[in-house]
Short mmCIF file of C-alpha atoms in Angstrom, two decimals:
data_model
loop_
_atom_site.label_atom_id
_atom_site.label_comp_id
_atom_site.label_asym_id
_atom_site.label_seq_id
_atom_site.Cartn_x
_atom_site.Cartn_y
_atom_site.Cartn_z
CA MET A 1 0.00 0.00 0.00
CA SER A 2 1.32 3.39 -0.89
CA HIS A 3 1.65 5.81 1.99
CA GLY A 4 0.40 8.61 -0.27
CA SER A 5 0.91 12.28 0.29
CA PRO A 6 2.06 13.44 3.73
CA THR A 7 -1.13 15.51 3.86
CA LEU A 8 -3.11 12.26 4.07
CA SER A 9 -2.96 12.62 7.85
CA ILE A 10 -4.53 16.10 7.92
CA ASP A 11 -6.60 16.50 4.73
CA GLU A 12 -10.15 15.16 5.21
CA THR A 13 -10.87 15.38 1.46
CA ILE A 14 -8.42 12.64 0.41
CA PRO A 15 -10.44 9.43 -0.30
CA ALA A 16 -7.64 7.14 0.93
CA ARG A 17 -7.87 8.81 4.36
CA LYS A 18 -11.47 7.66 4.77
CA PHE A 19 -10.48 4.14 3.73
CA LEU A 20 -7.64 3.99 6.25
CA GLN A 21 -9.84 5.39 9.01
CA SER A 22 -12.39 2.60 8.38
CA TRP A 23 -9.77 -0.16 8.11
CA LYS A 24 -10.81 -1.88 11.34
CA GLN A 25 -14.53 -1.81 10.55
CA ASN A 26 -13.94 -3.17 7.03
CA GLY A 27 -12.49 -6.54 7.91
CA PHE A 28 -9.34 -6.02 9.95
CA PRO A 29 -10.59 -6.19 13.56
CA GLN A 30 -7.26 -7.31 15.06
CA LYS A 31 -4.39 -4.94 15.69
CA PRO A 32 -1.33 -6.07 13.68
CA ASN A 33 1.68 -7.41 15.58
CA SER A 34 4.01 -5.28 13.51
CA ILE A 35 4.20 -3.07 10.44
CA LEU A 36 7.05 -3.30 7.95
CA THR A 37 7.92 -0.03 6.24
CA ILE A 38 9.99 0.04 3.07
CA SER A 39 10.84 3.42 1.63
CA THR A 40 12.33 4.42 -1.69
CA HIS A 41 13.12 7.84 -0.25
CA TRP A 42 16.42 6.73 1.28
CA GLU A 43 19.53 6.41 -0.85
CA ALA A 44 22.59 4.45 0.21
CA SER A 45 25.39 2.55 -1.48
CA VAL A 46 24.58 -0.58 0.56
CA PRO A 47 21.33 -1.99 2.01
CA ILE A 48 20.46 -0.54 5.43
CA PHE A 49 18.48 -2.24 8.19
CA ASN A 50 17.25 -0.23 11.15
CA SER A 51 16.26 -2.00 14.36
CA ILE A 52 15.11 0.09 17.31
CA VAL A 53 14.95 -0.74 21.01
CA GLY A 54 12.08 1.14 22.66
CA LEU A 55 10.07 3.67 20.65
CA ASN A 56 10.84 4.86 17.13
CA ASP A 57 11.14 8.59 16.55
CA THR A 58 9.01 10.20 13.87
CA ILE A 59 11.18 11.03 10.86
CA TYR A 60 10.21 14.04 8.77
CA TYR A 61 11.82 13.68 5.36
CA PHE A 62 9.59 16.13 3.52
CA TYR A 63 9.71 19.89 3.17
CA SER A 64 7.38 22.83 2.44
CA PHE A 65 4.23 21.28 3.88
CA PRO A 66 1.82 22.77 6.45
CA ASN A 67 3.35 23.21 9.93
CA SER A 68 0.70 20.93 11.43
CA LEU A 69 2.39 17.96 9.72
CA TYR A 70 5.65 18.59 11.54
CA LYS A 71 3.83 18.46 14.88
CA LEU A 72 2.41 14.97 14.30
CA LYS A 73 4.15 12.24 16.28
CA TYR A 74 3.84 8.48 16.09
CA PRO A 75 6.18 6.92 18.68
CA ALA A 76 5.81 3.41 17.25
CA PRO A 77 6.96 0.62 19.55
CA ARG A 78 9.36 -1.93 18.15
CA SER A 79 8.12 -5.38 17.19
CA PRO A 80 8.04 -7.85 20.10
#
């Protein structure tokens, strides 16, 4: 699934936002054990694996968006 535009988290008019908000009611009643994120936004000469102990920080790798986006936090816990 594409993560879409960063404004997905604040713009109520984006159709994908409504879909993601109704995810649980539309057939996914259980909370996932973990979420794997793969991004094409990072460039490196070798593969990089990031494993965190504790909570992950929110990484803002976009620019020139509304200030409210830079205030959003998601301190995701690591996988058990």
